[in-house]
Amino acid sequence: MGGAPVRKVAVFGAGYIGLVTGACLADLGHRVVVRDINPEKVELLRSGEIPIYEPGLGDMVAQNKERLSFTLDAQEALDGAEVVYVCVDTPPSASGDADLSRVWSVVRSLEGASHLKAVVMKSTVPVGTGSRVRATLDGAGLGHVGYASNPEFTAEGTAVRDFLHPDRIVIGASEEATARLISDLHQGVDGPVVVMDVRSAEMVKLASNALLATKISFINEIATLCEKTGADVEHVARAVGLDHRLGHHFLRPGIGWGGSCFPKDSEALRQLASNTGYHLQLLSAVIEVNNLQKRRAIQRLKDELGTLTGMRVALLGLTFKPGTDDMREAPSTVLASRLLAEGAEVHCWDPMARPAEVEPWRSTLQHVSPELAVEGADAAIVVTEWPQLKEVDWARAVSMMRRPLLFDGRNLLNPGAMRALGFTYISVGRP
Ligand code: UDX
């Protein structure tokens, strides 16, 4: 700990962010109690199991079990706590703004916790939320308790590594002492600390995700133009990314971005702007391009097959990206819905996802291997770039399909090799 004191920390919310934050803070030496309102989740965590798939998280929880506990009881979590981390979800409300009801319920539960030193917001919230929380804390006699915004930039699948080796730790606080306290909590984390005011920190999170989403939508539009002009987007992206001012990250074309953050946060930022009377034109286009990208994939199959009615289509990979079991806002859900609406039969494979028994998944068939999913199919779509798909015996797969149409929505496979096997192979932005 290099001299920084060990703190007692209460983490509210045992989702991706709360679990990773709790486990990593315990790993840094702090005593952490994670509180969640879901009894099954807490029971599972107490028995040493992790309710989500996140590489390295299970080991980290196990290694730190003397310093890390789980509870349903807010008061138990708050007992003796010096710092409270708010890690609850903020899903879109009916108006598209972030729904902060879970945040407020945590803030309300702090009443009487006068021993607290700071409340830290990890949940992604609209700019200005900190001021409202501050006023609520003041009104509850907790004026002496500091408040900080400490947005999370971890990506699923690499969350533990991202937490311990971040590009930056952003701390937005109005008092220096609070900023120092939160900075000290991170002692042992390998990354620069950037301190600013609360509103700016709230904006950093939304702006970062929006810019990442912009890069992807941008390269997806260039990919479409490459298809129309005979250029190869893979060459273009590689060479554009070599410009150090641009960088090669998030220039991978595909059938669109999804997940728990980009769709929700880009919409929340757009609504935040609308609420101030300003229309964010660029971000609106970024979202629109992403919506179109998924629909274009279906249109391209339709162009090839003439019709989708009665066609059997295999979706290979369902999660919003590889290395996770997360299906939130996964492009596969839009593809499955569109295919079913066109009268196609949908067969699926994914190594991790177990989609809930809801539409569109209720009307699809899940298979245990990519080969079984493509058997008898008129077309297959690589939706998520799971590495397992590189290992498929495609020579066998092509002979098992009714029609050898393969749409590689992630440019995972080699076009020449696939065509040599007899596939009608289409991908994103490659001639
Ligand atoms: C993202 C941010 O990266 C992270 O900083 C933030 O805290 C939460 O949101 P995550 O949603 O876990 O993390 O996934 P990420 O790896 O960023 O991918 C998001 C989506 O973009 C995925 O659907 C992925 O397939 C897509 N993507 C990403 C592309 O289509 N092309 C790319 O070049 C990169």
Short mmCIF file of C-alpha atoms and ligand atoms in Angstrom, two decimals:
data_model
loop_
_atom_site.label_atom_id
_atom_site.label_comp_id
_atom_site.label_asym_id
_atom_site.label_seq_id
_atom_site.Cartn_x
_atom_site.Cartn_y
_atom_site.Cartn_z
CA MET A 1 0.00 0.00 0.00
CA GLY A 2 3.05 2.25 0.06
CA GLY A 3 1.91 4.19 3.12
CA ALA A 4 -1.67 5.01 2.08
CA PRO A 5 -4.15 3.91 4.76
CA VAL A 6 -6.32 0.84 4.35
CA ARG A 7 -9.92 2.01 4.07
CA LYS A 8 -13.22 0.37 4.69
CA VAL A 9 -15.20 0.69 1.48
CA ALA A 10 -18.86 -0.06 0.74
CA VAL A 11 -19.66 -0.79 -2.91
CA PHE A 12 -23.32 -0.51 -3.90
CA GLY A 13 -24.17 -2.69 -6.89
CA ALA A 14 -22.65 -6.08 -7.78
CA GLY A 15 -22.83 -5.72 -11.57
CA TYR A 16 -19.79 -5.67 -13.86
CA ILE A 17 -18.51 -2.37 -12.50
CA GLY A 18 -19.30 -2.98 -8.83
CA LEU A 19 -17.75 -6.44 -8.76
CA VAL A 20 -14.60 -5.37 -10.58
CA THR A 21 -14.27 -2.24 -8.42
CA GLY A 22 -14.89 -4.19 -5.20
CA ALA A 23 -12.50 -7.01 -6.08
CA CYS A 24 -9.75 -4.66 -7.27
CA LEU A 25 -10.03 -2.37 -4.21
CA ALA A 26 -9.81 -5.47 -1.98
CA ASP A 27 -6.80 -6.58 -3.98
CA LEU A 28 -5.20 -3.19 -3.27
CA GLY A 29 -5.59 -3.99 0.43
CA HIS A 30 -8.86 -2.28 1.36
CA ARG A 31 -11.68 -3.92 3.28
CA VAL A 32 -14.67 -4.04 0.98
CA VAL A 33 -18.33 -4.95 1.43
CA VAL A 34 -20.34 -5.19 -1.79
CA ARG A 35 -24.06 -4.72 -1.43
CA ASP A 36 -26.68 -5.76 -3.99
CA ILE A 37 -30.47 -5.94 -3.84
CA ASN A 38 -30.64 -9.26 -5.72
CA PRO A 39 -30.73 -12.16 -3.19
CA GLU A 40 -29.71 -14.85 -5.71
CA LYS A 41 -26.71 -12.82 -6.80
CA VAL A 42 -25.54 -12.21 -3.22
CA GLU A 43 -26.06 -15.90 -2.37
CA LEU A 44 -24.00 -16.94 -5.39
CA LEU A 45 -21.19 -14.51 -4.56
CA ARG A 46 -21.13 -15.70 -0.95
CA SER A 47 -20.73 -19.26 -2.14
CA GLY A 48 -17.66 -18.15 -4.11
CA GLU A 49 -19.29 -18.07 -7.55
CA ILE A 50 -19.28 -15.12 -9.96
CA PRO A 51 -22.62 -14.37 -11.64
CA ILE A 52 -20.93 -12.93 -14.76
CA TYR A 53 -18.18 -14.11 -17.05
CA GLU A 54 -15.18 -11.80 -16.70
CA PRO A 55 -11.66 -13.18 -17.10
CA GLY A 56 -9.57 -13.01 -13.91
CA LEU A 57 -12.42 -11.77 -11.72
CA GLY A 58 -13.16 -15.13 -10.08
CA ASP A 59 -9.54 -15.62 -9.08
CA MET A 60 -9.30 -12.10 -7.73
CA VAL A 61 -12.45 -12.52 -5.62
CA ALA A 62 -11.15 -15.86 -4.29
CA GLN A 63 -7.69 -14.47 -3.48
CA ASN A 64 -9.12 -11.57 -1.51
CA LYS A 65 -11.95 -13.30 0.32
CA GLU A 66 -10.78 -12.18 3.79
CA ARG A 67 -11.14 -8.57 2.70
CA LEU A 68 -14.20 -8.90 0.47
CA SER A 69 -17.74 -9.76 1.52
CA PHE A 70 -21.22 -9.52 0.05
CA THR A 71 -24.49 -8.49 1.59
CA LEU A 72 -28.11 -7.60 0.87
CA ASP A 73 -28.19 -5.22 3.79
CA ALA A 74 -27.27 -1.59 3.11
CA GLN A 75 -26.65 -0.87 6.80
CA GLU A 76 -24.27 -3.82 7.08
CA ALA A 77 -22.30 -2.48 4.11
CA LEU A 78 -22.24 1.02 5.58
CA ASP A 79 -21.20 -0.13 9.06
CA GLY A 80 -17.85 1.60 9.68
CA ALA A 81 -17.44 2.42 5.96
CA GLU A 82 -15.38 5.49 5.13
CA VAL A 83 -16.02 5.51 1.40
CA VAL A 84 -19.15 4.52 -0.54
CA TYR A 85 -18.87 3.60 -4.21
CA VAL A 86 -22.07 3.91 -6.24
CA CYS A 87 -21.93 1.25 -9.00
CA VAL A 88 -25.60 0.70 -9.79
CA ASP A 89 -26.92 0.66 -13.34
CA THR A 90 -28.43 3.71 -14.98
CA PRO A 91 -30.50 2.28 -17.86
CA PRO A 92 -32.26 4.54 -20.38
CA SER A 93 -35.64 5.80 -19.20
CA ALA A 94 -38.69 6.18 -21.44
CA SER A 95 -37.40 9.62 -22.51
CA GLY A 96 -33.92 8.32 -23.37
CA ASP A 97 -32.38 10.11 -20.38
CA ALA A 98 -30.49 7.95 -17.88
CA ASP A 99 -32.81 6.47 -15.25
CA LEU A 100 -31.22 7.45 -11.94
CA SER A 101 -33.73 5.78 -9.64
CA ARG A 102 -31.21 3.21 -8.41
CA VAL A 103 -28.64 5.94 -7.76
CA TRP A 104 -31.16 7.88 -5.68
CA SER A 105 -32.11 4.85 -3.69
CA VAL A 106 -28.43 4.36 -2.73
CA VAL A 107 -28.09 8.05 -1.83
CA ARG A 108 -31.22 7.84 0.34
CA SER A 109 -29.83 4.83 2.17
CA LEU A 110 -26.83 6.93 3.30
CA GLU A 111 -28.97 8.98 5.67
CA GLY A 112 -27.44 8.83 9.13
CA ALA A 113 -24.07 7.51 7.90
CA SER A 114 -22.26 10.51 9.36
CA HIS A 115 -19.02 8.52 9.76
CA LEU A 116 -18.59 8.54 5.96
CA LYS A 117 -15.73 10.49 4.42
CA ALA A 118 -16.75 10.34 0.76
CA VAL A 119 -19.36 9.16 -1.72
CA VAL A 120 -17.91 8.18 -5.10
CA MET A 121 -20.00 7.93 -8.28
CA LYS A 122 -18.85 5.20 -10.65
CA SER A 123 -22.22 4.82 -12.37
CA THR A 124 -22.45 6.75 -15.64
CA VAL A 125 -24.71 9.72 -14.93
CA PRO A 126 -25.76 12.91 -16.74
CA VAL A 127 -23.58 15.97 -16.23
CA GLY A 128 -24.97 17.84 -13.24
CA THR A 129 -25.94 14.74 -11.23
CA GLY A 130 -23.10 15.39 -8.79
CA SER A 131 -24.52 18.77 -7.84
CA ARG A 132 -27.90 17.17 -7.15
CA VAL A 133 -26.35 14.43 -5.03
CA ARG A 134 -24.31 17.08 -3.19
CA ALA A 135 -27.49 19.02 -2.38
CA THR A 136 -29.23 15.84 -1.20
CA LEU A 137 -26.29 14.92 1.04
CA ASP A 138 -26.25 18.45 2.46
CA GLY A 139 -29.99 18.24 3.11
CA ALA A 140 -29.51 14.95 4.95
CA GLY A 141 -26.97 16.46 7.35
CA LEU A 142 -24.04 14.94 5.44
CA GLY A 143 -22.50 18.25 4.38
CA HIS A 144 -19.12 17.13 5.74
CA VAL A 145 -19.08 14.03 3.49
CA GLY A 146 -17.08 14.59 0.30
CA TYR A 147 -18.41 13.77 -3.15
CA ALA A 148 -16.42 12.59 -6.18
CA SER A 149 -17.12 11.46 -9.70
CA ASN A 150 -14.73 8.65 -10.64
CA PRO A 151 -15.93 7.35 -14.01
CA GLU A 152 -15.10 3.85 -15.13
CA PHE A 153 -13.38 3.17 -18.45
CA THR A 154 -12.95 -0.59 -18.18
CA ALA A 155 -14.09 -2.72 -21.09
CA GLU A 156 -15.75 -6.09 -20.63
CA GLY A 157 -13.41 -9.01 -21.05
CA THR A 158 -10.41 -6.94 -19.87
CA ALA A 159 -12.03 -5.19 -16.91
CA VAL A 160 -9.63 -6.38 -14.19
CA ARG A 161 -6.55 -5.45 -16.20
CA ASP A 162 -8.14 -2.12 -17.24
CA PHE A 163 -8.85 -1.28 -13.58
CA LEU A 164 -5.32 -2.05 -12.40
CA HIS A 165 -3.53 -0.55 -15.44
CA PRO A 166 -5.79 2.26 -16.64
CA ASP A 167 -4.85 4.93 -19.20
CA ARG A 168 -6.02 7.39 -16.55
CA ILE A 169 -7.91 7.62 -13.28
CA VAL A 170 -10.31 10.54 -13.55
CA ILE A 171 -11.38 12.11 -10.26
CA GLY A 172 -13.87 14.95 -10.24
CA ALA A 173 -14.21 16.54 -6.82
CA SER A 174 -14.92 19.98 -5.43
CA GLU A 175 -12.71 19.58 -2.36
CA GLU A 176 -9.03 18.78 -2.55
CA ALA A 177 -9.23 16.45 0.46
CA THR A 178 -11.80 14.24 -1.28
CA ALA A 179 -9.72 14.07 -4.45
CA ARG A 180 -6.69 13.06 -2.37
CA LEU A 181 -8.66 10.43 -0.47
CA ILE A 182 -9.87 8.78 -3.69
CA SER A 183 -6.46 9.10 -5.30
CA ASP A 184 -4.88 7.39 -2.26
CA LEU A 185 -7.42 4.58 -2.47
CA HIS A 186 -5.89 3.78 -5.88
CA GLN A 187 -2.34 3.52 -4.60
CA GLY A 188 -0.88 0.48 -6.33
CA VAL A 189 -2.82 1.16 -9.53
CA ASP A 190 -0.56 1.82 -12.46
CA GLY A 191 -1.93 4.93 -14.21
CA PRO A 192 -1.94 8.74 -14.01
CA VAL A 193 -4.52 10.47 -11.82
CA VAL A 194 -6.32 13.39 -13.44
CA VAL A 195 -8.18 15.66 -11.02
CA MET A 196 -10.88 18.09 -12.14
CA ASP A 197 -14.28 19.44 -11.15
CA VAL A 198 -17.24 17.06 -10.86
CA ARG A 199 -19.11 18.19 -13.99
CA SER A 200 -16.04 17.80 -16.20
CA ALA A 201 -15.41 14.29 -14.86
CA GLU A 202 -19.03 13.37 -15.60
CA MET A 203 -18.56 14.67 -19.13
CA VAL A 204 -15.26 12.81 -19.71
CA LYS A 205 -17.00 9.45 -19.48
CA LEU A 206 -19.79 10.36 -21.91
CA ALA A 207 -17.42 12.11 -24.33
CA SER A 208 -14.94 9.20 -24.33
CA ASN A 209 -17.55 6.61 -25.15
CA ALA A 210 -19.13 8.87 -27.79
CA LEU A 211 -15.76 9.44 -29.50
CA LEU A 212 -14.97 5.71 -29.51
CA ALA A 213 -18.41 4.99 -31.01
CA THR A 214 -17.76 7.76 -33.55
CA LYS A 215 -14.54 6.12 -34.70
CA ILE A 216 -16.35 2.83 -35.31
CA SER A 217 -19.30 4.40 -37.14
CA PHE A 218 -16.85 6.43 -39.19
CA ILE A 219 -14.89 3.39 -40.35
CA ASN A 220 -18.17 1.54 -40.99
CA GLU A 221 -19.28 4.32 -43.33
CA ILE A 222 -15.89 4.27 -45.06
CA ALA A 223 -16.31 0.48 -45.38
CA THR A 224 -19.62 1.00 -47.20
CA LEU A 225 -17.93 3.44 -49.52
CA CYS A 226 -15.09 0.96 -50.08
CA GLU A 227 -17.69 -1.60 -51.19
CA LYS A 228 -19.03 0.88 -53.71
CA THR A 229 -15.63 1.97 -55.02
CA GLY A 230 -13.62 -1.26 -54.93
CA ALA A 231 -11.23 -0.19 -52.15
CA ASP A 232 -10.40 -2.47 -49.22
CA VAL A 233 -11.29 -0.99 -45.83
CA GLU A 234 -8.78 -3.21 -44.01
CA HIS A 235 -5.91 -1.56 -45.92
CA VAL A 236 -7.49 1.84 -45.45
CA ALA A 237 -8.01 1.42 -41.68
CA ARG A 238 -4.49 0.10 -41.16
CA ALA A 239 -2.86 2.99 -43.00
CA VAL A 240 -5.15 5.65 -41.49
CA GLY A 241 -4.45 4.26 -38.02
CA LEU A 242 -0.69 4.52 -38.50
CA ASP A 243 -1.06 8.28 -38.29
CA HIS A 244 -0.17 8.73 -34.63
CA ARG A 245 -2.64 11.58 -34.38
CA LEU A 246 -5.46 9.15 -35.21
CA GLY A 247 -4.32 5.77 -33.83
CA HIS A 248 -5.46 2.34 -34.90
CA HIS A 249 -7.84 1.61 -32.02
CA PHE A 250 -11.56 1.35 -32.71
CA LEU A 251 -11.15 1.37 -36.47
CA ARG A 252 -12.32 -2.22 -36.90
CA PRO A 253 -15.24 -2.30 -39.32
CA GLY A 254 -18.13 -4.66 -38.61
CA ILE A 255 -21.87 -4.93 -38.28
CA GLY A 256 -22.02 -2.26 -35.62
CA TRP A 257 -21.32 -1.59 -31.98
CA GLY A 258 -23.39 -2.77 -29.04
CA GLY A 259 -22.89 -3.56 -25.37
CA SER A 260 -23.88 -2.10 -22.06
CA CYS A 261 -22.17 1.28 -22.58
CA PHE A 262 -21.96 2.66 -26.12
CA PRO A 263 -25.66 2.49 -27.05
CA LYS A 264 -26.85 3.71 -23.65
CA ASP A 265 -24.20 6.37 -23.13
CA SER A 266 -24.38 7.81 -26.64
CA GLU A 267 -28.15 8.11 -26.34
CA ALA A 268 -27.83 9.62 -22.86
CA LEU A 269 -25.36 12.23 -24.16
CA ARG A 270 -27.65 13.04 -27.06
CA GLN A 271 -30.59 13.52 -24.70
CA LEU A 272 -28.46 15.55 -22.30
CA ALA A 273 -27.68 17.91 -25.18
CA SER A 274 -31.33 18.02 -26.29
CA ASN A 275 -32.35 18.95 -22.75
CA THR A 276 -30.12 22.01 -23.00
CA GLY A 277 -31.73 22.90 -26.35
CA TYR A 278 -28.71 21.81 -28.39
CA HIS A 279 -28.88 19.09 -31.02
CA LEU A 280 -25.68 17.04 -31.22
CA GLN A 281 -25.61 16.54 -34.98
CA LEU A 282 -22.47 14.45 -35.26
CA LEU A 283 -23.43 12.04 -32.47
CA SER A 284 -26.95 11.66 -33.91
CA ALA A 285 -25.40 10.59 -37.22
CA VAL A 286 -23.04 8.19 -35.42
CA ILE A 287 -26.03 6.47 -33.79
CA GLU A 288 -27.96 6.40 -37.07
CA VAL A 289 -25.03 4.88 -38.98
CA ASN A 290 -24.82 2.15 -36.33
CA ASN A 291 -28.52 1.35 -36.59
CA LEU A 292 -28.25 1.16 -40.37
CA GLN A 293 -25.18 -1.06 -40.26
CA LYS A 294 -27.11 -3.93 -38.68
CA ARG A 295 -30.01 -3.60 -41.13
CA ARG A 296 -27.65 -3.39 -44.08
CA ALA A 297 -26.32 -6.85 -43.18
CA ILE A 298 -29.79 -8.32 -43.66
CA GLN A 299 -30.32 -6.38 -46.87
CA ARG A 300 -27.09 -7.79 -48.27
CA LEU A 301 -28.25 -11.35 -47.57
CA LYS A 302 -31.56 -10.54 -49.22
CA ASP A 303 -29.75 -9.20 -52.29
CA GLU A 304 -27.83 -12.48 -52.55
CA LEU A 305 -30.72 -14.83 -51.85
CA GLY A 306 -33.55 -12.91 -53.56
CA THR A 307 -35.77 -13.47 -50.54
CA LEU A 308 -35.30 -14.48 -46.92
CA THR A 309 -38.70 -16.11 -46.59
CA GLY A 310 -38.25 -19.78 -45.80
CA MET A 311 -34.45 -19.43 -45.75
CA ARG A 312 -32.44 -20.97 -42.99
CA VAL A 313 -29.82 -18.56 -41.62
CA ALA A 314 -27.12 -19.35 -39.05
CA LEU A 315 -25.92 -16.63 -36.66
CA LEU A 316 -22.40 -17.41 -35.45
CA GLY A 317 -21.65 -15.56 -32.23
CA LEU A 318 -24.37 -13.74 -30.31
CA THR A 319 -22.65 -11.69 -27.60
CA PHE A 320 -21.93 -8.02 -28.37
CA LYS A 321 -18.24 -8.88 -28.53
CA PRO A 322 -16.08 -11.94 -27.82
CA GLY A 323 -14.78 -12.74 -24.35
CA THR A 324 -18.04 -11.99 -22.55
CA ASP A 325 -21.45 -13.59 -22.00
CA ASP A 326 -23.11 -10.19 -22.24
CA MET A 327 -26.00 -9.88 -24.69
CA ARG A 328 -26.92 -6.29 -23.88
CA GLU A 329 -27.64 -4.36 -27.09
CA ALA A 330 -25.91 -7.09 -29.07
CA PRO A 331 -26.23 -6.56 -32.85
CA SER A 332 -27.24 -10.25 -33.04
CA THR A 333 -30.59 -9.40 -31.44
CA VAL A 334 -31.44 -6.97 -34.23
CA LEU A 335 -30.26 -9.47 -36.88
CA ALA A 336 -32.37 -12.28 -35.39
CA SER A 337 -35.44 -10.04 -35.17
CA ARG A 338 -35.06 -8.80 -38.72
CA LEU A 339 -34.49 -12.31 -40.09
CA LEU A 340 -37.57 -13.66 -38.31
CA ALA A 341 -39.61 -10.69 -39.55
CA GLU A 342 -38.54 -11.57 -43.10
CA GLY A 343 -39.78 -15.13 -42.59
CA ALA A 344 -36.37 -16.79 -42.19
CA GLU A 345 -35.57 -19.67 -39.83
CA VAL A 346 -32.78 -18.67 -37.42
CA HIS A 347 -30.17 -21.10 -36.06
CA CYS A 348 -27.53 -19.88 -33.63
CA TRP A 349 -24.27 -20.73 -31.96
CA ASP A 350 -22.36 -18.94 -29.21
CA PRO A 351 -19.79 -20.37 -26.77
CA MET A 352 -20.94 -18.25 -23.82
CA ALA A 353 -24.31 -16.61 -24.37
CA ARG A 354 -27.46 -18.29 -23.15
CA PRO A 355 -30.09 -15.89 -24.44
CA ALA A 356 -33.15 -15.55 -22.23
CA GLU A 357 -36.40 -17.19 -23.27
CA VAL A 358 -37.71 -13.99 -24.82
CA GLU A 359 -38.26 -12.87 -28.40
CA PRO A 360 -36.48 -13.03 -30.77
CA TRP A 361 -34.43 -15.79 -29.12
CA ARG A 362 -37.47 -17.89 -28.19
CA SER A 363 -38.12 -18.36 -31.91
CA THR A 364 -34.55 -19.41 -32.75
CA LEU A 365 -32.67 -22.68 -32.37
CA GLN A 366 -29.44 -22.85 -30.38
CA HIS A 367 -26.70 -25.30 -31.34
CA VAL A 368 -23.66 -26.53 -29.44
CA SER A 369 -21.22 -26.02 -32.33
CA PRO A 370 -20.88 -23.70 -35.34
CA GLU A 371 -20.90 -26.76 -37.62
CA LEU A 372 -24.32 -27.88 -36.33
CA ALA A 373 -25.66 -24.34 -36.66
CA VAL A 374 -24.69 -24.08 -40.33
CA GLU A 375 -25.87 -27.57 -41.30
CA GLY A 376 -28.56 -27.22 -43.98
CA ALA A 377 -28.35 -23.41 -43.87
CA ASP A 378 -28.86 -21.11 -46.86
CA ALA A 379 -26.56 -18.52 -45.32
CA ALA A 380 -24.35 -18.04 -42.29
CA ILE A 381 -23.35 -14.76 -40.66
CA VAL A 382 -20.27 -14.27 -38.50
CA VAL A 383 -21.79 -11.86 -35.98
CA THR A 384 -19.19 -11.95 -33.17
CA GLU A 385 -15.49 -12.57 -33.83
CA TRP A 386 -15.08 -15.46 -31.37
CA PRO A 387 -11.62 -17.02 -32.00
CA GLN A 388 -13.31 -20.45 -32.16
CA LEU A 389 -14.75 -19.43 -35.52
CA LYS A 390 -11.25 -19.34 -36.98
CA GLU A 391 -10.84 -22.99 -36.01
CA VAL A 392 -14.02 -24.21 -37.73
CA ASP A 393 -13.42 -26.82 -40.43
CA TRP A 394 -14.87 -24.53 -43.10
CA ALA A 395 -14.20 -27.07 -45.87
CA ARG A 396 -16.60 -29.40 -44.08
CA ALA A 397 -18.99 -26.59 -43.19
CA VAL A 398 -19.37 -25.52 -46.83
CA SER A 399 -20.37 -29.05 -47.80
CA MET A 400 -22.95 -29.17 -44.99
CA MET A 401 -24.74 -25.99 -46.02
CA ARG A 402 -27.68 -25.96 -48.44
CA ARG A 403 -26.21 -22.85 -50.06
CA PRO A 404 -22.61 -21.76 -49.45
CA LEU A 405 -23.34 -18.14 -48.58
CA LEU A 406 -21.14 -16.74 -45.81
CA PHE A 407 -21.40 -13.16 -44.61
CA ASP A 408 -18.42 -12.37 -42.43
CA GLY A 409 -19.73 -9.43 -40.42
CA ARG A 410 -16.40 -8.98 -38.58
CA ASN A 411 -13.88 -9.55 -41.39
CA LEU A 412 -12.57 -12.47 -39.35
CA LEU A 413 -11.78 -14.91 -42.16
CA ASN A 414 -9.58 -14.80 -45.23
CA PRO A 415 -11.65 -13.92 -48.32
CA GLY A 416 -9.38 -15.79 -50.79
CA ALA A 417 -9.31 -18.94 -48.66
CA MET A 418 -13.06 -18.92 -48.13
CA ARG A 419 -13.79 -18.43 -51.84
CA ALA A 420 -11.33 -21.20 -52.71
CA LEU A 421 -13.40 -23.53 -50.50
CA GLY A 422 -16.46 -22.71 -52.59
CA PHE A 423 -18.11 -20.09 -50.40
CA THR A 424 -19.95 -17.12 -51.78
CA TYR A 425 -18.12 -14.98 -49.27
CA ILE A 426 -19.05 -11.40 -48.46
CA SER A 427 -17.58 -9.23 -45.73
CA VAL A 428 -17.54 -5.60 -44.64
CA GLY A 429 -15.80 -3.13 -46.95
CA ARG A 430 -13.56 -5.65 -48.69
CA PRO A 431 -13.76 -6.22 -52.42
C1 UDX B 1 -16.81 0.22 -23.76
C2 UDX B 1 -15.58 1.11 -23.60
O1 UDX B 1 -14.50 0.58 -24.35
C3 UDX B 1 -15.22 1.24 -22.12
O2 UDX B 1 -14.16 2.17 -21.98
C4 UDX B 1 -16.43 1.72 -21.34
O3 UDX B 1 -16.13 1.78 -19.95
C5 UDX B 1 -17.62 0.81 -21.57
O4 UDX B 1 -17.87 0.69 -22.98
P1 UDX B 1 -17.28 -2.40 -23.84
O5 UDX B 1 -18.71 -2.05 -24.06
O6 UDX B 1 -16.98 -3.45 -22.82
O7 UDX B 1 -16.45 -1.10 -23.38
O8 UDX B 1 -16.69 -2.92 -25.22
P2 UDX B 1 -15.70 -2.42 -26.37
O9 UDX B 1 -14.60 -3.38 -26.48
O10 UDX B 1 -15.35 -1.01 -26.24
O11 UDX B 1 -16.63 -2.64 -27.67
C6 UDX B 1 -17.88 -1.97 -27.82
C7 UDX B 1 -18.55 -2.36 -29.12
O12 UDX B 1 -17.85 -1.80 -30.23
C8 UDX B 1 -18.59 -3.86 -29.39
O13 UDX B 1 -19.87 -4.18 -29.91
C9 UDX B 1 -17.50 -4.09 -30.42
O14 UDX B 1 -17.77 -5.20 -31.25
C10 UDX B 1 -17.56 -2.80 -31.20
N1 UDX B 1 -16.29 -2.44 -31.85
C11 UDX B 1 -15.20 -2.09 -31.10
C12 UDX B 1 -16.22 -2.38 -33.24
O15 UDX B 1 -17.19 -2.68 -33.95
N2 UDX B 1 -15.05 -1.96 -33.82
C13 UDX B 1 -13.97 -1.60 -33.09
O16 UDX B 1 -12.95 -1.23 -33.70
C14 UDX B 1 -14.03 -1.69 -31.69
#
